[in-house]
Coordinates of C-alpha atoms in Angstrom, one line a residue:
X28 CA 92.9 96.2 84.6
X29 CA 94.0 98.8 82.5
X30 CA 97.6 100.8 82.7
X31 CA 95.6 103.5 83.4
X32 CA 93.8 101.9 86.0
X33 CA 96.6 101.6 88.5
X34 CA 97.1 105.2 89.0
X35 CA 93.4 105.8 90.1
X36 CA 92.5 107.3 93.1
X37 CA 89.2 106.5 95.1
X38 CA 87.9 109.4 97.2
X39 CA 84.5 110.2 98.4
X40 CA 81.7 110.2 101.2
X41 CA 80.6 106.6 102.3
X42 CA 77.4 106.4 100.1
X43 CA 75.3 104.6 102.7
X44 CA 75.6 105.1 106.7
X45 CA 73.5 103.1 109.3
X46 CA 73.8 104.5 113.1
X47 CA 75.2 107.4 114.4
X48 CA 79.4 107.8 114.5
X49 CA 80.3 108.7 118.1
X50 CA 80.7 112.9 117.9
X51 CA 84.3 112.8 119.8
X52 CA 85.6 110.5 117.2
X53 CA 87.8 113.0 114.8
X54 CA 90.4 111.0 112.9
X55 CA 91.9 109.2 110.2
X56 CA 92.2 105.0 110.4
X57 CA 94.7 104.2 107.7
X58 CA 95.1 101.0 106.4
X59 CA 97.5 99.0 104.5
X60 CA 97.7 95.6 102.8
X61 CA 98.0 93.7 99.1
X62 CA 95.9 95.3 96.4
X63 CA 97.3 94.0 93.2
X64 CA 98.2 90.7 92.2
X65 CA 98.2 90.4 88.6
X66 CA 100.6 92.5 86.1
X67 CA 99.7 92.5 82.4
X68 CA 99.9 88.5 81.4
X69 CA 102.0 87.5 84.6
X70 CA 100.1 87.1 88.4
X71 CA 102.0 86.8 92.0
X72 CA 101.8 83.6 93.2
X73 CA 101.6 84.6 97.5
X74 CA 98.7 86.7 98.8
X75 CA 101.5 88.7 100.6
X76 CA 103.1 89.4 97.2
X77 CA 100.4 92.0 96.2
X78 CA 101.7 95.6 95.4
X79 CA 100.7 97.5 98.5
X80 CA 97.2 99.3 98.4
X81 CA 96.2 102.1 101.3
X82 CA 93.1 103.2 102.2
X83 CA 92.0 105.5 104.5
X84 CA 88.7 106.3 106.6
X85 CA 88.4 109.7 107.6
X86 CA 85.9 110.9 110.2
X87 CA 85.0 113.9 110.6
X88 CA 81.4 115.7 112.2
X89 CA 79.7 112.7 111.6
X90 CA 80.7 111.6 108.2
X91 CA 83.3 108.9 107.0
X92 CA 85.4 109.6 103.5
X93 CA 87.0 107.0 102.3
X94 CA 89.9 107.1 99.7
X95 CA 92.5 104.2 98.4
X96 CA 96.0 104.6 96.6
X97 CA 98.4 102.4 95.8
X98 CA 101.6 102.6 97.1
X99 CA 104.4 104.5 94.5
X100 CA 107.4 102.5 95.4
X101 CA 110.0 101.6 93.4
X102 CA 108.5 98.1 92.8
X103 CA 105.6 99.3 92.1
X104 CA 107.1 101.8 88.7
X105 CA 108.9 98.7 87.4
X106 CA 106.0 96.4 87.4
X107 CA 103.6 98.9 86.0
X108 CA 106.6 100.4 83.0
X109 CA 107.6 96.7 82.3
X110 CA 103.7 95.7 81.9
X111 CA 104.6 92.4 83.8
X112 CA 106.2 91.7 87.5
X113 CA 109.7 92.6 87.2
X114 CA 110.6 92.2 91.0
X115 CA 110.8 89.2 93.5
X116 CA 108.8 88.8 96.1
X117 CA 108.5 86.6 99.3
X118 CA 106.2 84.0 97.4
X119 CA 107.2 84.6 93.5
X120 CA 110.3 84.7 92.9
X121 CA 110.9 86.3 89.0
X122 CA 113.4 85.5 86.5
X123 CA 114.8 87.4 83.2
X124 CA 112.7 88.5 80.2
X125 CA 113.2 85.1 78.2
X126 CA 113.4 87.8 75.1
X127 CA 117.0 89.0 76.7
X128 CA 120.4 88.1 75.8
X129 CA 122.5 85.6 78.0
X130 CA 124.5 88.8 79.2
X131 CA 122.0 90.2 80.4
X132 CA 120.1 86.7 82.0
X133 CA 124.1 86.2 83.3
X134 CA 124.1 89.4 85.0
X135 CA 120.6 89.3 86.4
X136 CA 121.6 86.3 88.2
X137 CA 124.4 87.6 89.9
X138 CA 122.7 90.7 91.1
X139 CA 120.4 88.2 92.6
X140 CA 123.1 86.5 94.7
X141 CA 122.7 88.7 97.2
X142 CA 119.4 89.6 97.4
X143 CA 118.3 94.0 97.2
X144 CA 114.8 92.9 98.2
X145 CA 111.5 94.9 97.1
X146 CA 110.0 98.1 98.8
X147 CA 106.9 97.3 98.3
X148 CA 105.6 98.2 101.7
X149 CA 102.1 96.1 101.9
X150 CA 102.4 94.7 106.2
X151 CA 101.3 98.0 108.0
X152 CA 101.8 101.8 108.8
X153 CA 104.1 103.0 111.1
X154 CA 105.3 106.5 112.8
X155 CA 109.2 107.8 113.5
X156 CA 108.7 110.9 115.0
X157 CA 106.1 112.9 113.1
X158 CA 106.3 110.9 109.8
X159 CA 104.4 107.9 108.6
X160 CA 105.6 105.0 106.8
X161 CA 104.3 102.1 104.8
X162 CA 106.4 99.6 106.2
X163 CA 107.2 95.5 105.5
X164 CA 109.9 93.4 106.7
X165 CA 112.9 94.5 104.5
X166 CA 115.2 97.4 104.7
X167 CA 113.1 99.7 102.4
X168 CA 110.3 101.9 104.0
X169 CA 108.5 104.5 101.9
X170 CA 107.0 107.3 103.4
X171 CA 103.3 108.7 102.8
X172 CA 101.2 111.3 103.3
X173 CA 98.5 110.4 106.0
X174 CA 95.5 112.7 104.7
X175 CA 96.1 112.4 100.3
X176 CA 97.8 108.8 101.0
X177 CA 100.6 109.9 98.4
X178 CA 103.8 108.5 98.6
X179 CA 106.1 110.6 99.0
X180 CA 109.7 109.0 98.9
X181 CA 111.9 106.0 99.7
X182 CA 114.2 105.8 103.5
X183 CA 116.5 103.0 103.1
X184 CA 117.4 101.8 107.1
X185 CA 120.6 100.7 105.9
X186 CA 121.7 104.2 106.0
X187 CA 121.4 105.3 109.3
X188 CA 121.4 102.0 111.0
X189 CA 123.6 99.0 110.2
X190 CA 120.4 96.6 110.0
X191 CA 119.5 94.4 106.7
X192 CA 115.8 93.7 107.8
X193 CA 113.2 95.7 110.4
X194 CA 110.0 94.5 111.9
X195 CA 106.8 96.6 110.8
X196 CA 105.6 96.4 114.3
X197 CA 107.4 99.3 116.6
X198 CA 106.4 99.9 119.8
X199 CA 105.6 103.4 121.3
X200 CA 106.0 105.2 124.5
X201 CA 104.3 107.7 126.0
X202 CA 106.5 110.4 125.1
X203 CA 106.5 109.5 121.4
X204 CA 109.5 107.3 121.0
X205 CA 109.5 104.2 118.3
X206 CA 111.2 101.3 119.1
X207 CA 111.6 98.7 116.6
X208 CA 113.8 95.5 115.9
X209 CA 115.8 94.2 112.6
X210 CA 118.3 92.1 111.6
X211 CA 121.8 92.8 110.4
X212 CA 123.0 89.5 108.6
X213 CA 125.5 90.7 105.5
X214 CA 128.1 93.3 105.4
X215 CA 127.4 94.8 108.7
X216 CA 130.4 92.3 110.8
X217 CA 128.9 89.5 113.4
X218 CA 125.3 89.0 113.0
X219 CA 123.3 90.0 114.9
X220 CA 119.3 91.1 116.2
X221 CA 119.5 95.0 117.0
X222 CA 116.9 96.8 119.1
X223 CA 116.9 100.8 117.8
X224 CA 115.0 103.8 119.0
X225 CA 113.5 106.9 117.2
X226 CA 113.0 110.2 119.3
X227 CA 109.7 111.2 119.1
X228 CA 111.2 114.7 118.2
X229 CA 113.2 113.4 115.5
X230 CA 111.3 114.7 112.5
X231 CA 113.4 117.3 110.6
X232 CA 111.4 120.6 110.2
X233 CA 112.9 121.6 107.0
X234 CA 111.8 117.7 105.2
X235 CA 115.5 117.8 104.7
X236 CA 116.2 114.4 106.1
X237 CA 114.1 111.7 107.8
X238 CA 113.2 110.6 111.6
X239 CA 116.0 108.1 110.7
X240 CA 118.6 110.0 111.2
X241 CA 118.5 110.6 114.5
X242 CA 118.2 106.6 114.9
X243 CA 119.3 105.4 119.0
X244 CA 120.6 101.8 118.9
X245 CA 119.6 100.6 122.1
X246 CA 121.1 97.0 122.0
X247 CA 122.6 94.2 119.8
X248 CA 122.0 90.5 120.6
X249 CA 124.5 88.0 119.0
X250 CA 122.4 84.6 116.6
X251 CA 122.4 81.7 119.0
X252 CA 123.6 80.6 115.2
X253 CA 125.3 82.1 113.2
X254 CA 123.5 80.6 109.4
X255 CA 120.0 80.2 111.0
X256 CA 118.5 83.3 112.3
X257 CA 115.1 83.4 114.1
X258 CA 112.6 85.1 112.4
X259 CA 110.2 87.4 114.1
X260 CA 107.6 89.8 113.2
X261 CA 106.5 91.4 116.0
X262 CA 108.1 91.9 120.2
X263 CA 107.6 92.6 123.6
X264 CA 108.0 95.7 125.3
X265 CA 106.9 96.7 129.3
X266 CA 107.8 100.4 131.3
X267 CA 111.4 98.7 131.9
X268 CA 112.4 95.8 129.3
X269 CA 112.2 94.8 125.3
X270 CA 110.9 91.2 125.1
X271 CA 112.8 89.7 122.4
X272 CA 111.4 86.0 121.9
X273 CA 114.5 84.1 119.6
X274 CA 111.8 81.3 117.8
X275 CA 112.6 78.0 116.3
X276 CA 111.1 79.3 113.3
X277 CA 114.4 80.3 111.2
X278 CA 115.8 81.8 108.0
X279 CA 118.3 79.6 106.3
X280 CA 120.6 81.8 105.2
X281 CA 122.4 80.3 102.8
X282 CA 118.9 79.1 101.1
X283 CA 118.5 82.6 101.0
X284 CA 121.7 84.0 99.2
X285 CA 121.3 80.9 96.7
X286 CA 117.2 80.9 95.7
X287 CA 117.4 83.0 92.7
X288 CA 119.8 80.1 91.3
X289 CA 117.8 76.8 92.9
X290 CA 114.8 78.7 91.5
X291 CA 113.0 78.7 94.8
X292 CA 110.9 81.7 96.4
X293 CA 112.4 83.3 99.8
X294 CA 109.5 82.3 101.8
X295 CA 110.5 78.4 101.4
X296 CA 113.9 79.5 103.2
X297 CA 112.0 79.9 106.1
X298 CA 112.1 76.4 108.5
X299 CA 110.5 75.5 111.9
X300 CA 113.0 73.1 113.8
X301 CA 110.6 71.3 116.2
X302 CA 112.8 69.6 118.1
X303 CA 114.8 73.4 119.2
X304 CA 114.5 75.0 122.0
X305 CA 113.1 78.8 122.0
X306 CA 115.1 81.7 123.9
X307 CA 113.8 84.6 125.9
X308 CA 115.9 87.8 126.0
X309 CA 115.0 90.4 128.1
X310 CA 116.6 93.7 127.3
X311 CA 116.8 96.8 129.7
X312 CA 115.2 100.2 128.0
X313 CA 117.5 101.8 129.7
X314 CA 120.9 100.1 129.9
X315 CA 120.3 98.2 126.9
X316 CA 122.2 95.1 128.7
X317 CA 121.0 91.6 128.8
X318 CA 119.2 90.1 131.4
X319 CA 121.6 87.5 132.7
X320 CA 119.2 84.7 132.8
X321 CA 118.6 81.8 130.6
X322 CA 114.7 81.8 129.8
X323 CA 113.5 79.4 127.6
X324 CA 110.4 77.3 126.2
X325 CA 109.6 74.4 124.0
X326 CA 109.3 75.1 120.4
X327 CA 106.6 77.3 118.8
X328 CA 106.1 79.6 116.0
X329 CA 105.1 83.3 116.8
X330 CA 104.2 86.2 114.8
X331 CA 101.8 88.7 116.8
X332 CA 102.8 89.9 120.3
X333 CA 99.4 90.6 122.0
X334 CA 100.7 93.1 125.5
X335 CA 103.4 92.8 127.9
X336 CA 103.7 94.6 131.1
X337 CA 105.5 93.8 134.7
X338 CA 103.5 92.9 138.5
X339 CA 105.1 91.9 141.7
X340 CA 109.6 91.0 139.6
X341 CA 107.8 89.2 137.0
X342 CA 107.7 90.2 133.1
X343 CA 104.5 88.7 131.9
X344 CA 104.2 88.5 128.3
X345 CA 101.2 87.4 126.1
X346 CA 101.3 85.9 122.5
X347 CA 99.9 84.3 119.6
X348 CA 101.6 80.7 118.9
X349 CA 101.2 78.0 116.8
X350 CA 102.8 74.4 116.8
X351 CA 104.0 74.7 113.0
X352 CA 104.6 76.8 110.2
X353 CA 102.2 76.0 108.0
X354 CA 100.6 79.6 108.5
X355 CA 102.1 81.0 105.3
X356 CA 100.9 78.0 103.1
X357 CA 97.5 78.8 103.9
X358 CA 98.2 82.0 101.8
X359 CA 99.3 80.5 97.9
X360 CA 96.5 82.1 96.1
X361 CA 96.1 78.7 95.1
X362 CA 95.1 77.6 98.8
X363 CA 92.9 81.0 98.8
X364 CA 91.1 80.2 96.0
X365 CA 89.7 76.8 96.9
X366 CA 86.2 76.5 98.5
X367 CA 86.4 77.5 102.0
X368 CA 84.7 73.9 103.0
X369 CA 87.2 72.0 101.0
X370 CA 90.2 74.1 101.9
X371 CA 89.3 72.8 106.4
X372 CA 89.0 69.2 104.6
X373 CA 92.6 69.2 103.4
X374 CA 94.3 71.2 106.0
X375 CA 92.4 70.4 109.3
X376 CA 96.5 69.4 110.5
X377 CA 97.1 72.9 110.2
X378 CA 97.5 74.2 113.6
X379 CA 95.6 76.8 115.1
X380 CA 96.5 79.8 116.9
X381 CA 96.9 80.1 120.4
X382 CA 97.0 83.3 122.5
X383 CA 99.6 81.9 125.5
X384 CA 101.1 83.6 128.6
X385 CA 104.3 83.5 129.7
X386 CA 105.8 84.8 132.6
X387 CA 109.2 85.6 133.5
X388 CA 110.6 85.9 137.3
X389 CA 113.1 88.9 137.9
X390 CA 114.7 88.0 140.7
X391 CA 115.6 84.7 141.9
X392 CA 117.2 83.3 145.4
X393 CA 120.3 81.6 145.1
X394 CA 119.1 79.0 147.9
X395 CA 116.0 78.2 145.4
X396 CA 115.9 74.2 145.1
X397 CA 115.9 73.0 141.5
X398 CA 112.7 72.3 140.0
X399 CA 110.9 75.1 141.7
X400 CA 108.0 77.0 140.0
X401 CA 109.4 80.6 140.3
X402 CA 105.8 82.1 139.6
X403 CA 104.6 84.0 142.2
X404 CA 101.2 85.1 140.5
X405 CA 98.2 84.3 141.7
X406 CA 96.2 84.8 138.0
X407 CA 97.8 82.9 135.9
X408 CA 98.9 78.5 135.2
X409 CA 102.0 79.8 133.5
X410 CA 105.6 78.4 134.6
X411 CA 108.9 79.0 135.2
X412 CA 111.0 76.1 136.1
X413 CA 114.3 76.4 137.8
X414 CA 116.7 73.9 136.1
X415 CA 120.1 72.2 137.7
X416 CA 122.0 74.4 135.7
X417 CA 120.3 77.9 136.7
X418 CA 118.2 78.1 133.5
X419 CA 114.2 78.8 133.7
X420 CA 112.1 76.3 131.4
X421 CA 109.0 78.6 131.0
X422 CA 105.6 76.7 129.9
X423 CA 102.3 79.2 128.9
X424 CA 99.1 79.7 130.4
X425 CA 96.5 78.9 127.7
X426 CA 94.4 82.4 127.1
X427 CA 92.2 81.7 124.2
X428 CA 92.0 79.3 120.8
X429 CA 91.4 80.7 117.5
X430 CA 92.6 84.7 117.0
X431 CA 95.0 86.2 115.3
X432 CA 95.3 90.1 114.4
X433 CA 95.2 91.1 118.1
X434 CA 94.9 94.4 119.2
X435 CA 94.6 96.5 122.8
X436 CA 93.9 99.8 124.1
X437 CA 97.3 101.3 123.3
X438 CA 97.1 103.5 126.3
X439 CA 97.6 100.2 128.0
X440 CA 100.4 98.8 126.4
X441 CA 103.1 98.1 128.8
X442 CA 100.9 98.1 131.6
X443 CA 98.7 95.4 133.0
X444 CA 95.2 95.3 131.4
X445 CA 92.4 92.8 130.6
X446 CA 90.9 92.8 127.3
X447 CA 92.1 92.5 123.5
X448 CA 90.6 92.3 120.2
X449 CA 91.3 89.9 117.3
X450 CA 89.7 88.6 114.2
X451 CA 88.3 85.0 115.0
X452 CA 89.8 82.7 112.6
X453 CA 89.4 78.7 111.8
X454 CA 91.0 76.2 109.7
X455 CA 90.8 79.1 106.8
X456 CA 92.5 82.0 105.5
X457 CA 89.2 84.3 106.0
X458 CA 88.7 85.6 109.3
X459 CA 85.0 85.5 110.0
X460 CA 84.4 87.3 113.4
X461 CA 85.9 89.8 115.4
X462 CA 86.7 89.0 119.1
X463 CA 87.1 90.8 122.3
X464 CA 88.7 88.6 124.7
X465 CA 88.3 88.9 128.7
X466 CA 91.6 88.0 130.5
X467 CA 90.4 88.2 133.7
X468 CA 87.1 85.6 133.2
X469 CA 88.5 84.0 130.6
X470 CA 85.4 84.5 128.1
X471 CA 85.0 86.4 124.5
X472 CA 82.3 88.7 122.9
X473 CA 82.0 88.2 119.4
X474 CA 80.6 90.1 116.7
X475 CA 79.5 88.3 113.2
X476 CA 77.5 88.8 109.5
X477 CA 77.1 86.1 107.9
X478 CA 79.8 85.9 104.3
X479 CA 81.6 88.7 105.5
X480 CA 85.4 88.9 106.6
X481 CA 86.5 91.6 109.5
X482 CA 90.0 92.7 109.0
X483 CA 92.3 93.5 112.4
X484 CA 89.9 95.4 114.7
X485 CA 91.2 98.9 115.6
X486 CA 90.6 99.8 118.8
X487 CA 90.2 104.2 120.0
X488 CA 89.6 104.9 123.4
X489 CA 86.9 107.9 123.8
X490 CA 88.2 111.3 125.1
X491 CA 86.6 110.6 128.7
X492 CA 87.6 107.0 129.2
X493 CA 87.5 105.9 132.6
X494 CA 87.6 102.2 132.0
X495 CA 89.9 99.7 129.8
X496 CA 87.6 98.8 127.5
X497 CA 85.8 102.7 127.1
X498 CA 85.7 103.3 123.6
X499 CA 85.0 102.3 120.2
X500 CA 86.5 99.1 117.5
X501 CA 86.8 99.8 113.8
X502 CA 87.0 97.2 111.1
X503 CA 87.2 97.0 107.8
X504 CA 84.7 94.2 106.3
X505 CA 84.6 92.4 102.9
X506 CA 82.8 90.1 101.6
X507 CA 83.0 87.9 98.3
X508 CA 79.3 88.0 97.4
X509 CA 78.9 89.9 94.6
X510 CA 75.2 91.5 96.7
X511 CA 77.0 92.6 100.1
X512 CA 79.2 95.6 99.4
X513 CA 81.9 96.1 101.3
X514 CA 81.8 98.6 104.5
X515 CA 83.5 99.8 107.8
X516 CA 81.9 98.7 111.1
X517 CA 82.4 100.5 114.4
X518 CA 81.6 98.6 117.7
X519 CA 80.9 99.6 120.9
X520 CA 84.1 98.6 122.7
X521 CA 82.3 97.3 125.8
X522 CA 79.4 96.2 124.6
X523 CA 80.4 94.7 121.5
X524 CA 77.3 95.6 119.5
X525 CA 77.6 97.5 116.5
X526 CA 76.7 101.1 116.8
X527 CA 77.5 102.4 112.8
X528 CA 78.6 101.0 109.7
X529 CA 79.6 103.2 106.4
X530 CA 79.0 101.1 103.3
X531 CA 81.1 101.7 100.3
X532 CA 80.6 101.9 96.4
X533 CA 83.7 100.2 95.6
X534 CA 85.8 97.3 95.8
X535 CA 87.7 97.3 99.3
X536 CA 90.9 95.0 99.2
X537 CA 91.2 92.3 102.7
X538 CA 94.0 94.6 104.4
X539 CA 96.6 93.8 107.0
X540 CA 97.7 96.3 109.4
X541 CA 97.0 100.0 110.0
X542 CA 96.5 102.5 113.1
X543 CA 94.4 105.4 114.1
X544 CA 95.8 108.9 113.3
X545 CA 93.6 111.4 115.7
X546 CA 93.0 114.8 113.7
X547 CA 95.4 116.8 116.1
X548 CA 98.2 114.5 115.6
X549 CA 98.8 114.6 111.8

């Protein structure tokens, strides 16, 4: 790839259409994920390293336009002027220009002591008030323009709210609101998880400032320890509570201030203790106080929160889990480049992902015996044990084996509902189906082409919906034979047969996350 090459921008009709695109749909799906991997002579070494590309499908009367631009951040310049990956990421970690003086080399290192980490935004989109944002884990978020996908500055979160890290999964209301999640481990006093909240008004008129400034800390919740933080990546949230879920799954912090020098990549400071416990916090909306109850589960590894909602003084959650942390390994480019059938061969131990159900009881009688199941729902296996001590051991109900990416209806989240969508996945780093998922029976639709790859199924409700699952599913598809171009499917939400595909005359990167902007909303 040339120099020139990175600054191109892909925009035009989708050259080939089968079906016919539902009139009422009028949008933009905009989608985010690693497009880049190799700078000049030097290559990232993590498929999540990628410099962040976004693309866009655009309907509108019946056609689809598709366009792609990588994302401008700060990262991004200093790769592309230095010919050659100039900043860390979570899976390559980079080291001074061997051409460069030992000042230099001495003073790179301690800037690295405490890590500044990248802005290169590649996880998913997200809104605070009117504006959208290309959004990772770190405290960097750069904001874009939804229609010409141009980026159009850098918000840093440490300047309006005392948080090192964010999630790039918020949650919104009906009225708008964000609510979203970080971490605030150095310089900002005890450490702690903060829940924050962005009015959906908070857009400045004038561009002046960004939705960040009007930033609403809701809550703080104190580490259970102090060097060893949870990671999470995603939460709960119903009409009246935040779920937070406080994994085994931690970030070694001191690992982390001392990598640069142990020449190590951040993502091996990541550890799953198996033999901890994992915490349950459930946080008022309102209040922003604690429940006081001690919830808690066996040991498991969570990234994607599927829907949470409450019935009957119960909080009933759903997830993705896994029994391990081997997840991320799958993603070395080394691991992705291996045949598919050799890659199963070697890493059939890997575990697989598991949508569970947890349920949590609201109010409980002080005359309750210990050892009593405090579950008074009549749909679900899932647990919550009364201990001698007043704690409640939760165990999951077992939905489904095998999905990751989930999605819902949005108009349900919060509330009790019955179906969601995910991309099937096996022992593999390729998804190779996309699922809808029946709660209620307990069975799955599926849709499949043979060598192709579905990214996270979008789902948009039609106008006139008067069921759950009334609607459409969008998806992104790929494929690594040279023959099948790539293309974007849309699905018949309830039916789960393919109604339209738009093919495309040009490469389409796999992708992440993304949402659906409707054409009056931008």
């Amino acid at each position: 790839v040339t120099k020139t090459d990175y600054y191109s921008t892909l925009s035009f009709v989708c050259f080939c259409f089968l079906g016919s695109i539902p009139p009422w749909l009028q949008g933009t799906l905009l989608r985010n994920g690693p497009g880049l991997f190799s700078v000049g002579n030097t290559s990232y070494k993590h498929w999540f390293d990628g410099m962040a590309l976004i693309h866009s499908f655009t309907f509108k009367d019946g056609d689809v336009f598709y366009k792609s631009k990588f994302l401008k951040s700060e990262t991004y310049k200093k790769n592309i002027a230095a010919n050659r990956i100039v900043v860390s990421e979570f899976g390559t970690m980079v080291y001074p220009d061997p051409c460069k003086n030992i000042f230099s080399k001495a003073f790179s290192y301690l800037m690295n002591a405490i890590p500044d980490f990248t802005d290169n935004n590649l996880i998913n989109i997200i809104r605070y008030g009117k504006d959208y944002y290309a959004s990772s884990e770190v405290n960097y978020i750069n904001q874009i323009d939804p229609l010409t996908l141009d980026t159009l500055g850098r918000t840093n979160y440490r300047n309006h709210i005392a948080i090192n890290l964010a999630t790039a999964h918020p949650h919104y209301d009906e009225e708008g609101n964000t609510y979203n999640m970080g971490t605030a481990i150095m310089n900002f006093g005890k450490p702690k998880y903060v829940i924050f909240k962005v009015p959906a008004n908070a857009t400045d008129k004038e561009k002046k400032k960004p939705a960040l400034g009007n930033v609403e800390q809701i809550c703080s919740i104190p580490f259970r320890s102090t060097l060893y933080p949870s990671y999470f990546h995603s939460f709960g949230m119903t009409e009246n509570y935040i779920v937070f879920v406080e994994q085994a799954f931690k970030l070694d912090i001191l690992k982390l201030a001392t990598a640069y020098f142990r020449d190590v990549n951040w993502g091996s400071c990541l550890k799953f203790d198996k033999d901890d416990i994992t915490l349950i916090h459930l946080v008022s909306r309102k209040t922003g106080k604690t429940v006081n109850a001690k919830y808690y589960a066996d040991a498991f590894v969570v990234f994607h929160h599927i829907n949470a909602y409450e019935e009957d003084s119960h909080v009933v959650f759903d997830l993705i889990t896994y029994q391990d942390s081997n997840l991320y390994d799958m993603f070395y480019i080394h691991n992705m480049k291996q045949d598919v059938d050799k890659f199963i061969e070697t890493n059939k131990d890997f575990s697989r992902p598991t949508c569970q159900r947890f349920v949590l009881p609201l109010n409980v009688d002080k005359e309750t015996p210990p050892d009593t199941n405090l579950v008074r729902l009549q749909d679900t296996t899932a647990k919550a044990m009364l201990k001698q001590d007043g704690s409640i051991y939760c165990t999951p109900d077992t939905i489904f084996e095998g999905l990751e990416l989930p999605g819902i209806n949005y108009k349900f989240n919060s509330k009790k509902y019955r179906y969601f969508y995910g991309t099937r996945v096996e022992w593999s780093p390729y998804p190779s189906k996309i699922a809808k998922v029946d709660i209620a029976t307990r069975t799955h639709q599926v849709w499949i082409e043979e060598e192709c790859y579905p990214s996270e199924p979008v789902f948009v409700a039609s106008p006139d919906a008067a069921e759950e699952d009334d609607g459409v599913i969008l998806s992104s598809v790929v494929s690594f034979n040279p023959q099948k171009p790539p293309f974007l499917v849309v699905l018949d939400a309830k039916s789960f047969k393919e109604i339209a595909r738009a093919t495309i005359d040009t490469a389409v990167h796999m992708d992440l996350h993304g949402l659906f902007i409707h054409d009056n909303s931008t």
